[in-house]
Every structure is written in C-alpha cells, then in structure tokens.
Coordinates of C-alpha atoms in Angstrom, one line a residue:
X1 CA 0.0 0.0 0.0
X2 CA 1.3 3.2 -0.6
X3 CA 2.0 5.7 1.6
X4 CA 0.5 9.4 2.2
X5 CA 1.9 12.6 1.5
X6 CA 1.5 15.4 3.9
X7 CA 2.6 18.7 3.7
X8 CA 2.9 21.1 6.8
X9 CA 2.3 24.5 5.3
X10 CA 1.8 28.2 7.6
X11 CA 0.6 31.5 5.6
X12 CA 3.6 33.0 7.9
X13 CA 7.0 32.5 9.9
X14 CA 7.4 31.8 13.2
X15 CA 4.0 29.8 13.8
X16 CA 6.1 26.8 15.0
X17 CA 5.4 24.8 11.7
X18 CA 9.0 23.2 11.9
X19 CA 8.8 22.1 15.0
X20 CA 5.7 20.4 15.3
X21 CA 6.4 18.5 11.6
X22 CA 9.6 17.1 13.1
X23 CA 8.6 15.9 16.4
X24 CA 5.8 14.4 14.9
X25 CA 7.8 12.9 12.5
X26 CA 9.8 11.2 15.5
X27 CA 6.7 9.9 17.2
X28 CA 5.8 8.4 13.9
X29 CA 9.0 6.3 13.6
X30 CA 9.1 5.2 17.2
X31 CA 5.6 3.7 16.8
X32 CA 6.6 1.7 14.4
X33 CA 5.9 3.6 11.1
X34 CA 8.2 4.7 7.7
X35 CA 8.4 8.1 7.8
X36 CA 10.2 10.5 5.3
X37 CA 10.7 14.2 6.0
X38 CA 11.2 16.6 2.8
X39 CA 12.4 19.9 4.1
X40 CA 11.0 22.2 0.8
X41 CA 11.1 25.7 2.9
X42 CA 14.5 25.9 0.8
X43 CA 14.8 29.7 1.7
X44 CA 15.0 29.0 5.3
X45 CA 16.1 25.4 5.5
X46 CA 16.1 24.0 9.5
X47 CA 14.7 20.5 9.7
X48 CA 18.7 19.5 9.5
X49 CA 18.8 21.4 13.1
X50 CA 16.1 19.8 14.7
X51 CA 17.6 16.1 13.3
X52 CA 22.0 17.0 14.1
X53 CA 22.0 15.7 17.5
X54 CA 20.2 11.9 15.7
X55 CA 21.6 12.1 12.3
X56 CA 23.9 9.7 10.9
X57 CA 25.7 12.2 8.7
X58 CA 25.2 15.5 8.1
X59 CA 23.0 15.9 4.5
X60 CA 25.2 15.8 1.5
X61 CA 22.2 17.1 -1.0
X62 CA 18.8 17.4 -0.8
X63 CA 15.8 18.7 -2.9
X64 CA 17.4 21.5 -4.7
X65 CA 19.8 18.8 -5.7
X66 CA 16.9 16.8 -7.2
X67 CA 16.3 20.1 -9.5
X68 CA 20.1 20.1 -10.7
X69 CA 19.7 16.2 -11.4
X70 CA 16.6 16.8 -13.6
X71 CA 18.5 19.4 -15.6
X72 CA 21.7 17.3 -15.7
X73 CA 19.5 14.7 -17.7
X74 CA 18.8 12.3 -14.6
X75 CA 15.7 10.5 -15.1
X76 CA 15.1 9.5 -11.5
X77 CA 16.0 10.8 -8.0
X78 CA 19.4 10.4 -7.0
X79 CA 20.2 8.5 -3.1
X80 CA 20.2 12.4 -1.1
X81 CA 18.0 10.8 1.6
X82 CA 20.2 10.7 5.2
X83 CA 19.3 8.3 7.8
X84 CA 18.1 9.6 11.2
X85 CA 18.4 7.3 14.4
X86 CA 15.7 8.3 16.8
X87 CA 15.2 4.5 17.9
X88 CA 11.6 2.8 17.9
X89 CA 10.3 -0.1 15.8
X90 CA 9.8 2.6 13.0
X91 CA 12.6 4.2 10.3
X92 CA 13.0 7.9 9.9
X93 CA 14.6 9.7 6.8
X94 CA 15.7 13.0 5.7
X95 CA 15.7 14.6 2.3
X96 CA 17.1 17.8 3.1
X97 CA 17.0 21.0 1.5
X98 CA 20.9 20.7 0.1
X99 CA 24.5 20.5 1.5
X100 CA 24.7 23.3 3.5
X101 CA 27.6 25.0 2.4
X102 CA 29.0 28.3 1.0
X103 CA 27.2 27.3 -2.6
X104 CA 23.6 26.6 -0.8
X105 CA 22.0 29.8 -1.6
X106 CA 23.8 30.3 -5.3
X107 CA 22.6 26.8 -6.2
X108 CA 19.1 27.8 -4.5
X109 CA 18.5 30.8 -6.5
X110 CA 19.5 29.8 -9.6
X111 CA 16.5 27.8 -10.0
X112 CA 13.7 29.0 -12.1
X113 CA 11.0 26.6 -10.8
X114 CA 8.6 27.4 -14.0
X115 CA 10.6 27.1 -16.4
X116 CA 11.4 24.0 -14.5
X117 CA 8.0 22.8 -14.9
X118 CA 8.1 23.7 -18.8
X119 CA 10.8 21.2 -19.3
X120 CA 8.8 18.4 -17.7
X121 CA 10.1 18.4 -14.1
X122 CA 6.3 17.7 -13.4
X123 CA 6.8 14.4 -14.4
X124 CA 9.7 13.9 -13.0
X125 CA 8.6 14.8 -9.2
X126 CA 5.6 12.1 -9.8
X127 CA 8.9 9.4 -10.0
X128 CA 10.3 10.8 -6.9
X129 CA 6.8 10.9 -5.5
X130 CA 5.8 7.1 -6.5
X131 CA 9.6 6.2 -5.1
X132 CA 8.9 7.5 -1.7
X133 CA 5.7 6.4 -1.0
X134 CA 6.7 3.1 -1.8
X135 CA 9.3 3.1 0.5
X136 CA 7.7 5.4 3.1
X137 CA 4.1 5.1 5.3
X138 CA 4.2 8.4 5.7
X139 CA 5.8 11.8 3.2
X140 CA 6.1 14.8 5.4
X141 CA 6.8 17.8 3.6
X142 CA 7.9 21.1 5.7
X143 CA 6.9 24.0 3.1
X144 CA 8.1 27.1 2.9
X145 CA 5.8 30.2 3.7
X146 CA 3.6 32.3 2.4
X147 CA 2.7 32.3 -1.9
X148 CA 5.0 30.8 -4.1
X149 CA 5.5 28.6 -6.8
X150 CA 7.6 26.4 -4.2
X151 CA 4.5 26.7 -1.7
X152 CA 2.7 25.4 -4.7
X153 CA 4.3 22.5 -5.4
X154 CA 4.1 21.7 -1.6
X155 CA 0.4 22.4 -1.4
X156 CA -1.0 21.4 -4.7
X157 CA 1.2 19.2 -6.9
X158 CA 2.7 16.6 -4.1
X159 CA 0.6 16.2 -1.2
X160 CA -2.2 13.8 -0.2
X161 CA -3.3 15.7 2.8
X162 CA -2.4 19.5 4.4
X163 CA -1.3 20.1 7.8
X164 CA -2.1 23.9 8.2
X165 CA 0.0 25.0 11.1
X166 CA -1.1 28.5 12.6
X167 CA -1.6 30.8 15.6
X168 CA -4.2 32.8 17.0
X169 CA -4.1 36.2 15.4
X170 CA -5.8 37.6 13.1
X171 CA -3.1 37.7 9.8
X172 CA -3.0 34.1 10.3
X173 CA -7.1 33.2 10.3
X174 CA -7.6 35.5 7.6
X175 CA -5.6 32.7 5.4
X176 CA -6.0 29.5 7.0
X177 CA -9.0 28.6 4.8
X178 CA -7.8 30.3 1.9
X179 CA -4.9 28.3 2.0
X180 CA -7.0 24.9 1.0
X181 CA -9.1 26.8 -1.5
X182 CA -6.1 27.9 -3.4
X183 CA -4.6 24.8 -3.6
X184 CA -7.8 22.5 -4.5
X185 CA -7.7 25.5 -7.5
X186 CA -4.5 25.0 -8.2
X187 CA -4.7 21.2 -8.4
X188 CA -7.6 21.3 -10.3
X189 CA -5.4 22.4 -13.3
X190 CA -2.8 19.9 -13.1
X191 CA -3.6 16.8 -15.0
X192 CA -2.9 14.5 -12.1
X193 CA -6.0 12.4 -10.8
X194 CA -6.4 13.1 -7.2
X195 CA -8.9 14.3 -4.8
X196 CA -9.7 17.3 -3.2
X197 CA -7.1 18.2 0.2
X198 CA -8.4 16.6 3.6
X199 CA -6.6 19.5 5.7
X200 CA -5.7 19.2 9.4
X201 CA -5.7 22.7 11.2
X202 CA -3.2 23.0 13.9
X203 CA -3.3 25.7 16.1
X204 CA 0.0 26.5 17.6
X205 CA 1.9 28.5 20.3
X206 CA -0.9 28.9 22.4
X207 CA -0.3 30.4 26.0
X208 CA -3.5 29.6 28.2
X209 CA -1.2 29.5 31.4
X210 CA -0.8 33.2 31.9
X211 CA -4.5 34.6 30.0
X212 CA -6.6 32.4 30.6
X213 CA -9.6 34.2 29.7
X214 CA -8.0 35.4 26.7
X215 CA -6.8 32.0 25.4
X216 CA -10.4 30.8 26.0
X217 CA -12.0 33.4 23.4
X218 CA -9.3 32.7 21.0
X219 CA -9.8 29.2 21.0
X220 CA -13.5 29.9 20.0
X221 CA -12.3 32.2 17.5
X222 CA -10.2 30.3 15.9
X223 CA -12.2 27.2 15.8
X224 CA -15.0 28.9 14.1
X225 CA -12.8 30.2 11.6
X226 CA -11.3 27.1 10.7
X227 CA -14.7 25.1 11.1
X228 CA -15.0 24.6 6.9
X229 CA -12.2 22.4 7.2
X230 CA -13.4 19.8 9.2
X231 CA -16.4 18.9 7.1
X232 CA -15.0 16.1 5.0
X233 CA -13.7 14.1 7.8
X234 CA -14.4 15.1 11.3
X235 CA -16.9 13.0 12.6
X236 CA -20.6 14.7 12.6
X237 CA -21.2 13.8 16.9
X238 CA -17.4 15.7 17.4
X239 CA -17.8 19.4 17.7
X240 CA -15.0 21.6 16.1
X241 CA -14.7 23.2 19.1
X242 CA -13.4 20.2 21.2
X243 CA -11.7 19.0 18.2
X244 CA -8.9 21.9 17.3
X245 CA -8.5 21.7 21.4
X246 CA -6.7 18.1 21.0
X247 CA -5.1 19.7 17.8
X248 CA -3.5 22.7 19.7
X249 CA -0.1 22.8 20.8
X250 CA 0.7 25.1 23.2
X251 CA 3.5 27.4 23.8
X252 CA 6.2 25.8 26.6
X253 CA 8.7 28.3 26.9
X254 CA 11.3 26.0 28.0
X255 CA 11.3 24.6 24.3
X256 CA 11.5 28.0 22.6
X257 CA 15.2 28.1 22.5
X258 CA 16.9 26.1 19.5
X259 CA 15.9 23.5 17.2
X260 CA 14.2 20.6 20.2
X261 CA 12.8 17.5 19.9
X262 CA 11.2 17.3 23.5
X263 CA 9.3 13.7 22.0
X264 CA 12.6 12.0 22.8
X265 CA 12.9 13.9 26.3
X266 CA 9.4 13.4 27.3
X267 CA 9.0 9.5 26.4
X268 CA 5.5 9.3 28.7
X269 CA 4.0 12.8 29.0
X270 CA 1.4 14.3 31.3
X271 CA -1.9 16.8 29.9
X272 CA 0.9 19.8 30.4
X273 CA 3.7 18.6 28.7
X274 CA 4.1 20.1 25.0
X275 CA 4.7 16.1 24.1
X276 CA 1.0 15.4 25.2
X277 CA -0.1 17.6 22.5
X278 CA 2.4 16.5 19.9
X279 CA 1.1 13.2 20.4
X280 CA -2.4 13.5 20.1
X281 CA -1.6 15.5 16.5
X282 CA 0.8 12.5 15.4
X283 CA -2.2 10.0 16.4
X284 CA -4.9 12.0 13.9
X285 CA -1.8 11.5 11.2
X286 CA -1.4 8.2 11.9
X287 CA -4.9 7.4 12.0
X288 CA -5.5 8.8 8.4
X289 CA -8.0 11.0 10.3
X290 CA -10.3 8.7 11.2
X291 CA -12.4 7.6 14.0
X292 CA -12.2 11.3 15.9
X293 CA -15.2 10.0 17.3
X294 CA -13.0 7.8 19.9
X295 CA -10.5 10.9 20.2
X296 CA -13.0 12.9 21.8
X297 CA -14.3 9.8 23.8
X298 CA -10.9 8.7 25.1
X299 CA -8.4 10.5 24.2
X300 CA -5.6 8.1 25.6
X301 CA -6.8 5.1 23.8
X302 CA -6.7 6.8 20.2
X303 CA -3.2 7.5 20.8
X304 CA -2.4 4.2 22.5
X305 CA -4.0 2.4 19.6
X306 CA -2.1 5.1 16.9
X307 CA 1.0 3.9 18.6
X308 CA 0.9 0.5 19.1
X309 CA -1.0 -0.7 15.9
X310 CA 2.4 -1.8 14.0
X311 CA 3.4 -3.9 17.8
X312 CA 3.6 -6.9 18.7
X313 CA 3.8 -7.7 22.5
X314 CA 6.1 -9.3 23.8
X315 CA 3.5 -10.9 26.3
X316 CA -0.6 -12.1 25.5
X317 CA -1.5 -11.6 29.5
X318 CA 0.7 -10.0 32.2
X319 CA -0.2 -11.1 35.8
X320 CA -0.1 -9.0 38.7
X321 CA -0.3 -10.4 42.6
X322 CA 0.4 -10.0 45.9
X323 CA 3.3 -12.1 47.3
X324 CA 0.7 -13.8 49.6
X325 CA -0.7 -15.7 46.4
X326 CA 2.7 -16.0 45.0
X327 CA 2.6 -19.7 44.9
X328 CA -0.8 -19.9 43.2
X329 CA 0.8 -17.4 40.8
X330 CA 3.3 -19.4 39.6
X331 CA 1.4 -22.7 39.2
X332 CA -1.6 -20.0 37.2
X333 CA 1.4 -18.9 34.4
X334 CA 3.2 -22.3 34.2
X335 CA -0.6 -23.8 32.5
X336 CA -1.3 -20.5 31.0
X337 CA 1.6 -21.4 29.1
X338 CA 1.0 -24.6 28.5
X339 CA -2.4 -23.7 26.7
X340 CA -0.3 -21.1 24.1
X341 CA -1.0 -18.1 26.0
X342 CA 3.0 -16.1 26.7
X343 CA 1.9 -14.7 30.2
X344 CA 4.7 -13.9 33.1
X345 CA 4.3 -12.2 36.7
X346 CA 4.8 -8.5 37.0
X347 CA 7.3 -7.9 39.5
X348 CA 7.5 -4.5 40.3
X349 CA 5.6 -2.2 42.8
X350 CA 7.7 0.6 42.0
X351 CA 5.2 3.4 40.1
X352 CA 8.2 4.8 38.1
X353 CA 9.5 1.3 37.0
X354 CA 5.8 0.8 36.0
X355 CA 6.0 3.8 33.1
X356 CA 9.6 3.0 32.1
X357 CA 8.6 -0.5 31.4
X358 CA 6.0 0.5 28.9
X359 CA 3.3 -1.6 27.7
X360 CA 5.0 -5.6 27.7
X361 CA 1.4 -7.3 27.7
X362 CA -1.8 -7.2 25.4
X363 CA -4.1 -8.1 28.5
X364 CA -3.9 -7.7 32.2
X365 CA -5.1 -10.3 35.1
X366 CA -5.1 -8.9 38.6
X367 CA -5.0 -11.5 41.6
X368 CA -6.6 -10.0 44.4
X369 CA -6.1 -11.3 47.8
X370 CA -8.4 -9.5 50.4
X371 CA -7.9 -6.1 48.8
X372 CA -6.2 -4.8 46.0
X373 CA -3.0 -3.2 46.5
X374 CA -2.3 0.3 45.3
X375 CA 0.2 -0.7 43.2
X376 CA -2.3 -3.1 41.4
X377 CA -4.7 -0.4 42.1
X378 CA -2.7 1.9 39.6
X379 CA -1.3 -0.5 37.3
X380 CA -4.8 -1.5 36.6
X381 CA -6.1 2.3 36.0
X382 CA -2.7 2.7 33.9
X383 CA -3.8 -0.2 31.8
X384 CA -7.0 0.8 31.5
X385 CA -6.2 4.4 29.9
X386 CA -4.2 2.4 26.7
X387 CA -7.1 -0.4 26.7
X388 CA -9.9 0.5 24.1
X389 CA -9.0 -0.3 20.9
X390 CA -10.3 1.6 17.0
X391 CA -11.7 -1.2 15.4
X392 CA -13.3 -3.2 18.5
X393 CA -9.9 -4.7 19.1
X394 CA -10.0 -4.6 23.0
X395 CA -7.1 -5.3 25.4
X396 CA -8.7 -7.0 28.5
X397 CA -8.4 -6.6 32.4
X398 CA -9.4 -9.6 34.4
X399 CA -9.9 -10.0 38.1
X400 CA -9.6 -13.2 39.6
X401 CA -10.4 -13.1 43.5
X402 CA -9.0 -15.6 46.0
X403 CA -11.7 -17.0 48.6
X404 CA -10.4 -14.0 51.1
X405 CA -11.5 -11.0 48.6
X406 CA -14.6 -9.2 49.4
X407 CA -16.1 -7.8 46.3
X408 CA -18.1 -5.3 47.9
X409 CA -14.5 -3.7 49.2
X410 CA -13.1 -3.5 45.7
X411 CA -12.8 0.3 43.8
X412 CA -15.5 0.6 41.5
X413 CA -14.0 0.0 38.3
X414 CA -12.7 -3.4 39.9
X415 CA -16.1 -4.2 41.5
X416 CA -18.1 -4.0 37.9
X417 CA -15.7 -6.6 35.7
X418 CA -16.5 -9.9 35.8
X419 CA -14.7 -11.8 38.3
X420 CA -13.1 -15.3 38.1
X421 CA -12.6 -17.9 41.1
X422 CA -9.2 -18.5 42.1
X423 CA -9.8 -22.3 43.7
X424 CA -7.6 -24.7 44.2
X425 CA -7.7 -25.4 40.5
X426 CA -4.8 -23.0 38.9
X427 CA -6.1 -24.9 35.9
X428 CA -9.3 -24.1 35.2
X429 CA -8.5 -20.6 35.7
X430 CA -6.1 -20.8 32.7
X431 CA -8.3 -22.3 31.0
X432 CA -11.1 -19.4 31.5
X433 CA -8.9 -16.9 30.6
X434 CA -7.3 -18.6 27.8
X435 CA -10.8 -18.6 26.6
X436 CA -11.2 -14.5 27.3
X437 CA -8.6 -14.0 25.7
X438 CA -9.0 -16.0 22.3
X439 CA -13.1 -14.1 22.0
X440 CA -11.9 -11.0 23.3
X441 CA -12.9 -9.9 19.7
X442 CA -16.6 -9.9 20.6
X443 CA -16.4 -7.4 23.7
X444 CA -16.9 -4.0 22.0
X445 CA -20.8 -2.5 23.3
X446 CA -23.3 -3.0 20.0
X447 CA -25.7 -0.3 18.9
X448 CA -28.5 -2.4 21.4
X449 CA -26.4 -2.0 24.6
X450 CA -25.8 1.3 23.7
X451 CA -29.4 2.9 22.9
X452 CA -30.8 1.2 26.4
X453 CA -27.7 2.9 28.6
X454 CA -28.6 5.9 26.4
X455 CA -32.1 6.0 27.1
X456 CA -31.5 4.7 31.0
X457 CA -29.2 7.9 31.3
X458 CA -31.7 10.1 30.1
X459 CA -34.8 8.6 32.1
X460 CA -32.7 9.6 35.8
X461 CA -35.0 12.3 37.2
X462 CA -34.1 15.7 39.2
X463 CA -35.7 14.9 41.9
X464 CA -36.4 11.9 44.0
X465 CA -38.1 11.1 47.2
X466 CA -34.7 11.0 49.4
X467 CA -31.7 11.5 48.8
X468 CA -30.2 7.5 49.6
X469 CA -31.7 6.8 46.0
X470 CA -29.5 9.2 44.1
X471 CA -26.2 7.1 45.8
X472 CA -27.2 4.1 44.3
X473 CA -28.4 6.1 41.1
X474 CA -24.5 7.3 41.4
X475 CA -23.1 4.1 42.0
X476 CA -24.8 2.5 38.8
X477 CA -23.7 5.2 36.8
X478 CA -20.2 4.4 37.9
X479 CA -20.8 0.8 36.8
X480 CA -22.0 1.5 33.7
X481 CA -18.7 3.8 32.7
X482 CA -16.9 1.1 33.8
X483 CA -18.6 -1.7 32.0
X484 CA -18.2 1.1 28.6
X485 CA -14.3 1.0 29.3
X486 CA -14.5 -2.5 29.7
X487 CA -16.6 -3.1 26.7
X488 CA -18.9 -5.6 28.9
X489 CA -22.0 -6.0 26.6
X490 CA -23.8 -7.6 29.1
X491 CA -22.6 -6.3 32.3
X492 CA -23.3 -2.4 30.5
X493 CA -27.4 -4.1 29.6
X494 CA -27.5 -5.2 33.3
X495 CA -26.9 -1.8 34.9
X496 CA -29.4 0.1 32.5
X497 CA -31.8 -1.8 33.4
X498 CA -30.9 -1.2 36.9
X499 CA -31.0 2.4 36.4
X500 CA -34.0 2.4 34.4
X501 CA -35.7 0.6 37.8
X502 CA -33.7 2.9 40.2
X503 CA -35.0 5.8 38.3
X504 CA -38.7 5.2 39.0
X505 CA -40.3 6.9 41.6
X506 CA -43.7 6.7 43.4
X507 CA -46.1 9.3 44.5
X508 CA -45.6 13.1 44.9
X509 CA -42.6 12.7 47.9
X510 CA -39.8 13.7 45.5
X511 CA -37.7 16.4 47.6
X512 CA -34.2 15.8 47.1
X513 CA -32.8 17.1 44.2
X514 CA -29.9 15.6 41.9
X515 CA -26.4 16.0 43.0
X516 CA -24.6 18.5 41.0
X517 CA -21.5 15.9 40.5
X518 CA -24.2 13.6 39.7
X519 CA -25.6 15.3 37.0
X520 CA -22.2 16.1 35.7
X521 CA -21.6 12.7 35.7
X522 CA -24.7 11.6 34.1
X523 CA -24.2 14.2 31.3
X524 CA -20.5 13.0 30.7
X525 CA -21.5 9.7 30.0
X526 CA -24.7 10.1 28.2
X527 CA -22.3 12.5 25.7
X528 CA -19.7 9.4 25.3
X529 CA -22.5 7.2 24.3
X530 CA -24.5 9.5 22.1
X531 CA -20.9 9.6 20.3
X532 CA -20.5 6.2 19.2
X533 CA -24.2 6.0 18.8
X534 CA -24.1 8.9 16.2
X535 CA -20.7 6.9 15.1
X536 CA -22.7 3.8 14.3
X537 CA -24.7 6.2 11.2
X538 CA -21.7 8.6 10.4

C-alpha cells in the first residue's frame, strides 16, 4: 500500500510549523511507522537542526539537488535521503534542502522553478513521489511560507493531505482557509487524478497558562474560523470546538530556544507537557484521520492504539499479585503457558519502573487477595487508559479473587468486571482466561447496549423522594462507565436496566434534588455514548 503525503504548510513564519512536523515525525518512527521528512522551505532550510543531534551524517544534498539532477538529464532521483536514528520499531529519513555550504543559496537561487516545470520536471517529481511512498508510510513535507511557486508544489502538486500549522491572530485566520481553497484551485489544473485536500488545522503556540480568559476566546475564534475544514472528515457527533482543542499545541517556553525534539525527552508525558499535545496530532496522522469519534471519547486510547498498531507484544497476559498468592501465581502462568497463552508475573511495585517498562502485555489479570494493593490499584487504571481499541480490538483486564477477597471492598472500576474464582484449580483458571482471551474480539458494546444505557441515562430524574436513591443512582452510573471502558455488553445491559428501575419513583414525595456531581456525571456519559451512537450512522 502506498504511503500518504503530507505537507505542513503556515501563511507565515514563526508559527512553530518546523517544530511540530519534526517531532511528529519522531513519534511516527518510534511507533513503528516509515516516515520520510522533505524539508521544501528551501529559503529558510532547519529541519537539519532539529535532526543533528540523531543524524547519521550531516545531509550531503537534498531537494534543490533533485532540481540540478533533472536538468543534468537524470531521469530518477538520485540516493540524497540521510538516515536519522531516533530509535523505535519505525525508520525515519531526511531529504534535506541541500549541503549546507558556501554554494547553498547560489545553487538555490538559480533555480527558475517554472521554467522547470516547462521542461517536464512535473513528471519527474511524480517518480520521486511514487519512489517514496513506496518506500515510506508516511511523506512529510515542511513547506516554505507564504505564496509561491515552491509553496505550490508543496500544497498542490505533491501532497495527499495539508497540515495547516497557525496561531491565533488575526493575519493568520484571515488565510487558514484560503490556503485549502487555493490549492484545491491549483490542483484542479494539473492533470494528475487526485482528490480534493483533507486539511488538518493545527493551532500553535498557544499560551492559556498566563490569560486564561484570553486564550479561552481565542480558541472559540479560531475554531469557528477554521470550522469549513473539518467537514470532509471530522466526525458529525465531534464538535469543532473540542476538536482543534486536542489539535492545539501550546507554547512551553522552555522549548523555545533552539531546534528541540522534547518527544525524545518526554517519552510518557502528562496533559501539560508540549509532548502530550504532539502526540495526540501524530495520532490524527497516523490514523488517516479517522475515528475522531473515539478521540474525543478517550483521548488516551486513540493515541495508544495510533502507537501500538504496527506492535507486537512481547507478552498475551501479564499477571499482577500480591506475594501472599505468589505460589498460586506461579502454578496459574506455568498452565497459562502450557495452553499457548505467553503470560509472566509482574514484579515490580515501583510506580516509576511501572512507566519506564512501557506496555510488555496485550491483557492484564489482577490477583486480588483481600484487597487490591495500590500498586495493582494503579497498574490497573494505567492499563485501562491504553485499553480500548479503534476497530473493536479490545485489550482486556481480568480479576480473579481468592476465597479472602470481598467484592463489595473493591474500587469501583474493579467491582463491575467480571470476576473469576481463584480455587484450588490453577487450571481451570487458565483455561477461563485462555478462553477470554481467544473471544476478546466480541467485547466491543453494539448499537442495542448502547441505545438502552442511552435512554437509561436520560430517564434519571431531578428529583427523588430521598436523597439515599440518588447514591445508588451514582453508584450505577459508575458501573456502567466502567462496563463502557471495559466493553462488557452484558454487564453495560444489566446496569441500564438497573437504572431504568432505580429511576422510577412513586407518589408526589420527591424532595431531594440531583447532586450537582451527579448530573455532571450523568451528562459526561450520556455525551460518550451519544458519540458512538451517532458513530454507528456517520
């Protein structure tokens, strides 16, 4: 299959259009893809910056060299493309804008791109084109600024897709739609067959730590003003709003000095971390900007599933345990491998060890002895995060309880799963799960299970006779956005109807009103199910 072409393109300097292409770039390799960076802003050349401290060797052509080789006679694109080493399962490239050297600019300026085109060169980018999209999952083109005929052959002739990088001031909104228009136009008159641009608006350098207020109108601003360019592929439930806010990456002034690639620095990043943001934008890429639907449900999960969909784990189930069922532990994974299934003990209660040793299993079993420990407690909520999958792929949590466990004394999101027995059969345990774990193809909530929770969600009334009935109305809730993470069918069907029967009330005694952290609650999960219910018809 052949890869996609995406240039990065910003009406003007300084928008941070560089930046975000290359660390995106680098998330794209360490997940696994092929990624090839074109650095076309050949005025201003710095994608060879951001890449020094990782590249092999420093470039020894580039682009402008490709021109040279066309008028030299060459009928294909000669090896300019430099290795970068940025580690992952991936492979990243550079073709950079030429050998930077005392003869860059000369060689840069003597090129008459249209007369260029007049002697065919047309033709001959559609070989380099083909070539690295062959080679490559993913094309990244940094273009230059502005309007140009090199913008234009950035915008219009090569890419598949546009990454519009801008910030939020007016010279910039002015263009950002513009920008697309134009270069649909412009494409329109080549006699190439492809579609009209799919364009990804990325709003950038945002500081909302300082004006608050401020950032907040300008988010709404800007959203509005780049709203046309969501309509051929953000899903219809997924406001535009909440959309440009996962595609926003704001300004860090610690990473506003020098060419950075904080990705590599900031391998497991928190909501403030500029990485956070990077990845969620290097997710939409990698998803071909689909299934924004689950972005907005779970943000977390899109990217986990963006970044793990070329992995294979190392492990099929990854066992966790207190060292009072460490015996039973061992005798569980010794027939758990037996039946096929590659499962081994997690060792560690260390938190930190816990994020620096990744993601090593598909599934998750807790064994819970009494109570769970907070170090299964987070490890399980950790897990959880990464779980859902894009395609109802699901990686599982089970929870198997030894004869000392009281259910009733488990967190909440524990409490709903379905349990397994521990026994004194190691055995049949294995075998249960080995069975999970072959159908856990079938978990994902149908359009059924959904409607009911739906409708259960919206019959809960304001009021109700006391006040004890709104803390079990609360606890099912809690079930039932447990059993949606989970993707429990039935478990989800059981607590609707509970609510639904909760939710009744008799005669005209209805004094106590709904909880405001109810109803927020409520509403939260009644909007993550309308969203896959709308996704079901988009």
């Amino acid at each position: 299959m052949a890869g996609t072409v995406i240039t990065f393109y910003s009406y003007k300097g300084g928008v941070g259009r560089s930046f975000t292409m290359a660390n995106i770039a680098v998330l794209l390799a360490r997940w696994g893809y092929r990624v090839l960076t074109v650095d076309w802003d050949l005025e201003a050349p710095g994608l060879h910056h951001y890449f020094a401290p990782v590249l092999r060797e420093k470039p020894r052509g580039g682009v402008i060299d490709l021109a040279h080789d066309f008028l030299a006679g060459a009928v294909e694109p000669a090896p300019h493309i430099e290795k970068v080493d940025v580690g992952g399962s991936g492979t990243l490239a550079l073709l950079a804008a030429g050998k930077m050297d005392r003869s860059y600019m000369g060689r840069m300026q003597s090129i008459d791109w249209e007369n260029l085109y007049a002697q065919g060169f047309a033709n001959f980018l559609e070989v380099c084109r083909a070539e690295w999209t062959a080679e490559h999952d993913f094309v990244l083109i940094d273009s230059r600024t502005g309007i140009s005929d090199i913008a234009s052959i950035c915008t219009a002739h090569l890419p598949d897709r546009l990454a519009v990088v801008f910030t939020a001031n007016d010279q910039n909104l002015d263009e950002v739609v513009e920008i697309a228009r134009r270069a649909d136009d412009a494409r329109d008159r080549m006699p190439y067959d492809r579609p009209r641009h799919v364009v990804l608006p990325v709003l950038s350098r945002l500081d909302n730590r300082v004006e608050y207020k401020r950032a907040e109108a300008w988010k709404i601003k800007c959203a509005a003003a780049v709203a046309p360019l969501f309509e051929n592929w953000l899903v219809k439930s997924v406001p535009e709003d909440l959309m440009l806010r996962h595609l926003t990456v704001p300004y860090v002034s610690y990473w506003s000095f020098g060419e950075q690639l904080p990705v590599l620095e900031e391998p497991t990043p928190s909501p403030e971390q500029i990485s956070y943001a990077l990845e969620t934008v290097a997710a939409v890429i990698a998803q071909g900007f689909d299934r924004t639907d689950v972005l907005a449900d779970n943000r977390d999960a899109y990217v986990a599933a963006a970044r793990n969909q070329h992995r294979q784990f190392d492990l099929d189930l990854l066992v966790s345990s207190p060292r009072t069922l460490l015996k039973a532990t061992e005798k569980l994974i010794v027939e758990l491998n037996a039946l096929g299934v590659r499962a081994e003990r997690s060792v560690s209660g260390d938190p930190e060890m816990l994020e620096q040793a990744g993601e090593q299993a598909e599934h998750l079993c807790l064994l819970v002895d009494g109570n769970a420990s907070r170090w299964q407690i987070t490890e399980a909520e950790r897990f959880l995060r990464h779980a859902i999958g894009l395609e109802g792929e699901q990686r599982q949590l089970f929870c198997v309880l030894s004869r000392n466990t009281d259910r009733d004394q488990l967190p909440g999101f524990l409490r709903n799963l379905r349990h397994l027995e521990l026994g004194s059969r190691p055995e049949l345990v294995a075998r249960q799960l080995h069975d999970l774990i072959q159908g856990s193809s079938e978990q994902e909530p149908n359009l059924e299970a959904l409607t009911k929770a739906a409708d259960a969600l919206r019959g809960v009334p304001d009021r109700m006779p006391y006040a004890g009935r709104f803390a079990l109305v609360q606890e099912t809730v809690r079930g039932m956005k447990a059993a949606l993470d989970a993707g429990d069918v039935e478990l989800l069907l059981d607590h609707s109807a509970d609510l639904a029967l909760i939710s009744k009330t008799h005669g005209d005694g209805a004094q106590a009103a709904m909880p405001t952290e109810l109803r927020a609650a409520v509403g939260e999960l009644l909007a993550r199910i309308d969203r896959r219910l709308n996704a079901f018809t988009d």
